[in-house]
Coordinates of C-alpha atoms in Angstrom, one line a residue:
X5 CA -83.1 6.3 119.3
X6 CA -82.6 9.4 117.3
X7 CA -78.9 8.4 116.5
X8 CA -80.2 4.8 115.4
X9 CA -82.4 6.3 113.0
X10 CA -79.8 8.7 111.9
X11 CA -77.2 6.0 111.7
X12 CA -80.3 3.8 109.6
X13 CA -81.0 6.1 107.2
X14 CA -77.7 7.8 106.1
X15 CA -74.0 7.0 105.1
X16 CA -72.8 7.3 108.2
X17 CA -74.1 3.2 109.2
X18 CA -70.3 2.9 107.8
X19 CA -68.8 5.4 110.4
X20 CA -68.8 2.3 113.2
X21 CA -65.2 1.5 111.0
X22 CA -63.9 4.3 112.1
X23 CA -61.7 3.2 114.7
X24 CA -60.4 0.8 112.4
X25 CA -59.8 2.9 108.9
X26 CA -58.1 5.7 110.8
X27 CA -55.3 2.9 111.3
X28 CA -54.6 4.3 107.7
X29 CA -52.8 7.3 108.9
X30 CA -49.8 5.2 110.1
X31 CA -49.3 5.0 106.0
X32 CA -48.6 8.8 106.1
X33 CA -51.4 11.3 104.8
X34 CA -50.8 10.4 100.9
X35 CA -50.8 6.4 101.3
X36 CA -53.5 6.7 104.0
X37 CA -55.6 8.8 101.3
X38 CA -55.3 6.5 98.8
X39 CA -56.1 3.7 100.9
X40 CA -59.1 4.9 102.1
X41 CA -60.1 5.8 98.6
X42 CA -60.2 2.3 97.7
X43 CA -61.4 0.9 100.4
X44 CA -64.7 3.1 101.0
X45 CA -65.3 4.0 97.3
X46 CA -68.1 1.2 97.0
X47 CA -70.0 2.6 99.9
X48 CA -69.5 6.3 98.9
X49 CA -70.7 5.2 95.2
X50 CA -73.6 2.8 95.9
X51 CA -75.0 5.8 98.6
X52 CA -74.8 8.7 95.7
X53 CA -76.4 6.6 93.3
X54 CA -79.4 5.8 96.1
X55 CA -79.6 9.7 97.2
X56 CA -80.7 10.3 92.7
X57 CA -83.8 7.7 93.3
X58 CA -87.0 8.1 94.6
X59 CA -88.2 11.5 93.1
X60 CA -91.1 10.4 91.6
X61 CA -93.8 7.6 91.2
X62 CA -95.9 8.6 88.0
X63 CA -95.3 10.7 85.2
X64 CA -98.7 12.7 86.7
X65 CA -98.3 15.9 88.2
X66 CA -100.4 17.7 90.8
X67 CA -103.5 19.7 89.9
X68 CA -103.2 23.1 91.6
X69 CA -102.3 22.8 95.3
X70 CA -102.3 19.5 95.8
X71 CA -99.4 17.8 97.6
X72 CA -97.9 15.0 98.9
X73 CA -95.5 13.5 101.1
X74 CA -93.1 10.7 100.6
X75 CA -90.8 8.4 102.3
X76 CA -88.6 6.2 100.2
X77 CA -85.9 3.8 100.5
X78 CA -82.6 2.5 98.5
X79 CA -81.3 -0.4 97.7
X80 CA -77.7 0.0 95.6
X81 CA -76.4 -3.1 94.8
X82 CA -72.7 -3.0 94.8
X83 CA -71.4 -5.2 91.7
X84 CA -68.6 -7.7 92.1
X85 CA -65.8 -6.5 90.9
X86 CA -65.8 -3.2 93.7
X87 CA -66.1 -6.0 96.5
X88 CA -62.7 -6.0 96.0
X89 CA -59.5 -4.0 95.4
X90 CA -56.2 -4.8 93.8
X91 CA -53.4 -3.8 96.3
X92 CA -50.2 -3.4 94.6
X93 CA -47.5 -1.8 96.7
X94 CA -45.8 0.1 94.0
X95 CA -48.7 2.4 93.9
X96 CA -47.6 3.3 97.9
X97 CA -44.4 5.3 98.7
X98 CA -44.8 4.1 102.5
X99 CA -46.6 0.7 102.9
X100 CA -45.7 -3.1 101.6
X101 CA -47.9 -6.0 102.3
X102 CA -46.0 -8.3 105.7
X103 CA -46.2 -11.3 103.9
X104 CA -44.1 -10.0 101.4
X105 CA -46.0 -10.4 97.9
X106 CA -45.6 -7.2 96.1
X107 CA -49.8 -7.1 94.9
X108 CA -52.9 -9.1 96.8
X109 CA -57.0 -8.3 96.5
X110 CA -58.1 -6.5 99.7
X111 CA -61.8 -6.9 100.1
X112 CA -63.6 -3.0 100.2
X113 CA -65.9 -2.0 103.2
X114 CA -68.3 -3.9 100.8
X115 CA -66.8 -7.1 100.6
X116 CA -65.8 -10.0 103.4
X117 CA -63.4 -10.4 105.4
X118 CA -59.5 -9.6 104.9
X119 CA -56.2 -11.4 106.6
X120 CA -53.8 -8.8 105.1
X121 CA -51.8 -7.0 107.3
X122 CA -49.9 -4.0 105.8
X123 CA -46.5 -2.7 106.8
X124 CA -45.9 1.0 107.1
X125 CA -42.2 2.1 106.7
X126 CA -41.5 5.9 107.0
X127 CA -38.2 7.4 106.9
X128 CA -37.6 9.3 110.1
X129 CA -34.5 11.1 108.5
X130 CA -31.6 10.4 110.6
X131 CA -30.8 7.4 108.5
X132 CA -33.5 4.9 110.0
X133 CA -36.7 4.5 110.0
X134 CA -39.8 4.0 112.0
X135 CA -42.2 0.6 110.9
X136 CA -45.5 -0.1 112.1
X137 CA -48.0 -2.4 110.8
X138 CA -51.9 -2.7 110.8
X139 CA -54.7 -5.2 108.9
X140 CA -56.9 -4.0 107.4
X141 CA -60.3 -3.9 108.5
X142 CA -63.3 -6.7 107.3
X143 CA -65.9 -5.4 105.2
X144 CA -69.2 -5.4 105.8
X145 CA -71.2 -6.2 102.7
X146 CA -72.2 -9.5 104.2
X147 CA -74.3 -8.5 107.0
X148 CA -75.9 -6.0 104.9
X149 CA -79.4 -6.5 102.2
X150 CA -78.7 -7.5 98.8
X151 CA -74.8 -6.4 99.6
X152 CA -76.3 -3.2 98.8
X153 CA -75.9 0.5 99.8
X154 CA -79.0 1.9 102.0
X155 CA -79.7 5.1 101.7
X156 CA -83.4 7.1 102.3
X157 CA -85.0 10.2 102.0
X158 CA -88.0 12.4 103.3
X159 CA -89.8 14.5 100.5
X160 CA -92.9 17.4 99.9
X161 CA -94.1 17.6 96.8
X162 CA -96.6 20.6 95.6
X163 CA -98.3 21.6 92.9
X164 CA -97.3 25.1 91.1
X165 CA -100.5 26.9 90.0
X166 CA -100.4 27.5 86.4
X167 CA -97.4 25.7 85.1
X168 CA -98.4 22.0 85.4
X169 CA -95.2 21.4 87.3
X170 CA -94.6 20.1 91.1
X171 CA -91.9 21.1 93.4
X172 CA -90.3 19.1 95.2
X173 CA -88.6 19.4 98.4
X174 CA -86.0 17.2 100.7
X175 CA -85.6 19.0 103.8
X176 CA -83.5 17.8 107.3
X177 CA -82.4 20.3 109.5
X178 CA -78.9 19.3 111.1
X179 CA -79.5 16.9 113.5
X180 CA -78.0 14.5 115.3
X181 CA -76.7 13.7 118.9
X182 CA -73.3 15.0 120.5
X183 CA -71.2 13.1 118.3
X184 CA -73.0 13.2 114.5
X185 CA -74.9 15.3 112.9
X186 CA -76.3 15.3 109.8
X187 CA -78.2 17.7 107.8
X188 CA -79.9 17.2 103.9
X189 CA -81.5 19.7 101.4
X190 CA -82.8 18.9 97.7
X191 CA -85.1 20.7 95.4
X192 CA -86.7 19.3 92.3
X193 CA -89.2 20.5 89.1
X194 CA -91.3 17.9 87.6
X195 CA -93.0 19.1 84.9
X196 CA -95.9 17.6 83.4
X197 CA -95.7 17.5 79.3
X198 CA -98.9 15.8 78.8
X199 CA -101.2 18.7 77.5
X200 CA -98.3 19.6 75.0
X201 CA -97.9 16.5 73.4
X202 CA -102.1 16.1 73.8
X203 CA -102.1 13.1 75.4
X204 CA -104.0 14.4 78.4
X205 CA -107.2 12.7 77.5
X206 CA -105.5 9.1 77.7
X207 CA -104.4 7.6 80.7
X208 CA -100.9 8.3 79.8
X209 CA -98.6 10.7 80.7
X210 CA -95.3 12.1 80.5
X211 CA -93.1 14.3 82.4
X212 CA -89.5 15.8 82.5
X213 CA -87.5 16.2 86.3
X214 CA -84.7 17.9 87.0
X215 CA -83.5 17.5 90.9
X216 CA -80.7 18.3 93.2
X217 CA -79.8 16.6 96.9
X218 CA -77.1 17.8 99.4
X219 CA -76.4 16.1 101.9
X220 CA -73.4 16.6 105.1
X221 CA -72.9 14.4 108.1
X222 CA -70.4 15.3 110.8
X223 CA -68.9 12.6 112.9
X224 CA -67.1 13.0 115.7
X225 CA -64.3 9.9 116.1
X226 CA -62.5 11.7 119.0
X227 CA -63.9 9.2 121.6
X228 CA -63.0 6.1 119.7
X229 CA -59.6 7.4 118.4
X230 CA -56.7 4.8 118.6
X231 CA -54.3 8.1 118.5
X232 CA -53.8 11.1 120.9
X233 CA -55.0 14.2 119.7
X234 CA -57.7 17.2 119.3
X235 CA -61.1 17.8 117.1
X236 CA -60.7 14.3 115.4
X237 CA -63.9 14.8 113.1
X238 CA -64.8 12.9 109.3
X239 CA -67.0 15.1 107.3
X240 CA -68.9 14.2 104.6
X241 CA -70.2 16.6 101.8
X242 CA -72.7 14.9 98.8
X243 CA -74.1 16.8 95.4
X244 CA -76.4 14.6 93.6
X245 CA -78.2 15.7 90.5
X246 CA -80.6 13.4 88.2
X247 CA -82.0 14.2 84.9
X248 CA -85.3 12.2 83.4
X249 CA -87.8 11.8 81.6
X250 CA -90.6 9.8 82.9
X251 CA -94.1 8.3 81.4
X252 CA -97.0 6.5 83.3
X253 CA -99.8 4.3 82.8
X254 CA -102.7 5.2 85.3
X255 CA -105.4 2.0 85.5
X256 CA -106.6 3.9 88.7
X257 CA -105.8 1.0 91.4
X258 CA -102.9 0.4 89.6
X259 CA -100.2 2.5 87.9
X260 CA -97.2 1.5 85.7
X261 CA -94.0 3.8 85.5
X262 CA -90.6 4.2 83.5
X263 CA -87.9 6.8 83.5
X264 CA -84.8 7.6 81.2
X265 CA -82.1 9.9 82.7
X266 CA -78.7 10.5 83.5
X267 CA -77.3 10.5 87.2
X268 CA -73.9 12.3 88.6
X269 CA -72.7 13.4 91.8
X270 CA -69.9 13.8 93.8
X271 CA -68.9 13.3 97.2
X272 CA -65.9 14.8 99.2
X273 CA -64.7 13.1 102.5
X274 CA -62.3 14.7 104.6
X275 CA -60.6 13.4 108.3
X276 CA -59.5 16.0 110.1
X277 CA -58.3 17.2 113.5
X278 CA -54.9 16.3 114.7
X279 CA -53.5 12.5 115.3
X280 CA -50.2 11.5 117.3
X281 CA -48.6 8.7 115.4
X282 CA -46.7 6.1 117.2
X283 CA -43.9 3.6 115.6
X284 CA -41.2 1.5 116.5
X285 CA -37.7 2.5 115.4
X286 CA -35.8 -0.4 113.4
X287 CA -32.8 0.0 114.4
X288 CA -33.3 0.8 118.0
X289 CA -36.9 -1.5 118.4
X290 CA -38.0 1.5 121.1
X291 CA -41.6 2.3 120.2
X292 CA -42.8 6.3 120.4
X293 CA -44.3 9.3 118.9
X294 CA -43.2 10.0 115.7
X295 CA -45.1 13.5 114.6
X296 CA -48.2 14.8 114.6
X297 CA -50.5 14.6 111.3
X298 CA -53.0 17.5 110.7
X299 CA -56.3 16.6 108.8
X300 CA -54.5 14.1 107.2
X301 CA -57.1 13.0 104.9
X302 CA -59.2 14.7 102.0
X303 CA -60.5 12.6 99.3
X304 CA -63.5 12.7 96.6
X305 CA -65.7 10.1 95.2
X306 CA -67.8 11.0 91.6
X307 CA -70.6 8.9 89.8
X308 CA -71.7 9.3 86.8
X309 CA -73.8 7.6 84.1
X310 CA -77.1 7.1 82.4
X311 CA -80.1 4.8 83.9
X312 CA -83.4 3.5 83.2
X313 CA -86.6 3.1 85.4
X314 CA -89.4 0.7 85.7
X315 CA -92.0 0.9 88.3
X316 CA -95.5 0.3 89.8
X317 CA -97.6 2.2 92.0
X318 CA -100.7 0.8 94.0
X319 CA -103.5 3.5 94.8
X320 CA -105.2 3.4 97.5
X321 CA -107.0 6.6 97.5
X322 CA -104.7 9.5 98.9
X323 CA -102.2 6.5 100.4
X324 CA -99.9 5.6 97.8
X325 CA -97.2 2.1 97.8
X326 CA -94.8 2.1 95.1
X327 CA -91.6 0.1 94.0
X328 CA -89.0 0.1 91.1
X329 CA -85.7 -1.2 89.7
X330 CA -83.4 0.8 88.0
X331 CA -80.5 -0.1 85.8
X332 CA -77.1 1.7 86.4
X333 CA -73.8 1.2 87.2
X334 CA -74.9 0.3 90.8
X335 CA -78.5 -0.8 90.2
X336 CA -80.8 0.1 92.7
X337 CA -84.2 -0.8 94.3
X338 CA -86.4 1.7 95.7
X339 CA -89.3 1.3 97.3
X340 CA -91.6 3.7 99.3
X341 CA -94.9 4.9 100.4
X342 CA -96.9 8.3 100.1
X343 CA -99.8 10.8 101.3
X344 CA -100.6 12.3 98.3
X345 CA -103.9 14.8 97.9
X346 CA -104.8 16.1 94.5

């Protein structure tokens, strides 16, 4: 059950391809790179852009010592056009598409369902060369919400005596079963900018955030590895950092909220551990190990951008429900709920 939860709430949902990207290795560790680049970059973007939401749900602040805590969840919508990638085999030193077109549109982990098959050609340098060929995998943004990127998040906030500011804290300690673990830490400053701009007896008020999430899952694929080999691992390391400014409306049962800010973050995905390759040898047709790759695989993902917030908040005395839509490159829906005293 923990695992499911794990597997619910983070990146790693995607990890159940993993059997079938690491069939990118037969590329050879630059075309398998690049590959994998492409074809995960909507997931790895959609989940950076969630992991910047949910900080807030009112430009108010806490009076002294009060607190609250907050679960929220992501929606990123993942637009059209990264559904989809254009292949085009010049970019490759190793691979061709079989059917012998030089460029075709491979659908992304977030799209539907692919019938390309690729051919990897690598020179084994006695004059000849060993072939092998592999499709790539279906995506998955079909059987998903929206076609959008989950992502979710666990957060204290507290009030800091004397400043009119709250602290805010993500916290997971790394977790996880025998083969994943995943572990999260983020710290944000909300501070409340009411009283300076004297607004503070009006129901209106205004606040600036600042906030930073890391996040790093460990997978183990050894158990589900196509190829031979030891400490077959992905990592995944996330740094995601928001800027805002936010203003409320309090009406007491209801509240109305909007944000201004500017997202970016950055995610670096590595495969590593050792993989024995096999291919067949064209001029012979005898199939067999053909070396040994060593984390073959190290690739990063970035997002950046401005983005815009609207929201509502229902009060309910110290239980909170809230939802909002913001406008980015990968617009996202967030909803949540909260326990917040003071």
């Amino acid at each position: 059950m923990k695992k499911l939860l794990l597997l619910l709430i983070f990146l790693v949902p995607y990890l159940g391809k993993s059997q079938d990207i690491e069939q990118f290795l037969l590329a050879g560790t630059e075309d398998a790179s690049k590959l994998t680049e492409n074809y995960v970059n909507p997931v790895a973007k959609g989940f950076m852009y969630g992991l910047n939401n949910g900080w807030y749900s009112t430009g108010r602040t806490h009076k002294k010592l009060g607190f609250d805590i907050t679960f929220v969840a992501n929606l990123a919508k993942v637009p059209g056009k990264d559904e989809v990638f254009q292949f085009a085999a010049s970019d490759y030193n190793n691979i061709s598409l079989k059917s012998g077109g030089n460029s075709a549109q491979i659908q992304t982990l977030m799209g539907g369902n692919n019938n390309e098959t690729l051919l990897a050609r690598i020179e084994s340098g006695d004059g000849s060369f060993d072939v092998a060929e592999f499709s790539v995998p279906d995506g998955i943004g079909s059987d998903l919400p929206m076609n959008a990127v989950p992502a979710a998040t666990l957060q204290v906030g507290i009030g800091i005596p004397g400043i009119d500011a709250d602290l805010k804290l993500r916290y997971l300690p790394k977790v996880g079963s025998s083969d994943l673990e995943v572990g999260m830490f983020g710290i944000g400053i909300q501070k409340s900018l009411t009283k300076i701009l004297k607004i503070d007896k009006t129901p209106v008020d205004v606040s600036a955030l600042i906030a930073y999430t890391k996040l790093t899952s460990e997978y183990d694929i050894q158990g589900d590895s196509g190829f031979d080999g030891k400490g077959q691992l992905m990592e995944f390391t996330t740094n995601a950092y928001t800027i805002q400014a936010i203003a409320s409306v309090n009406l007491k049962l209801i509240e109305f909220y909007g944000a201004v800010g500017y997202n970016t973050a950055k995610m670096d995905a590595d495969i590593k551990g050792t993989y024995k390759l096999e291919y067949t040898d064209v001029n012979t047709n005898i199939s067999g190990d053909a070396g040994t790759l060593v984390d073959p695989v190290s690739v990063d993902f970035k997002a950046s951008g401005v983005r815009a917030t609207i929201g509502t908040r229902l009060n309910l005395g110290f239980f909170k429900i809230f939802g909002d839509y913001t406008l980015q490159e990968y617009n996202t829906v967030t909803a949540g709920i909260a326990f917040s005293f003071r």
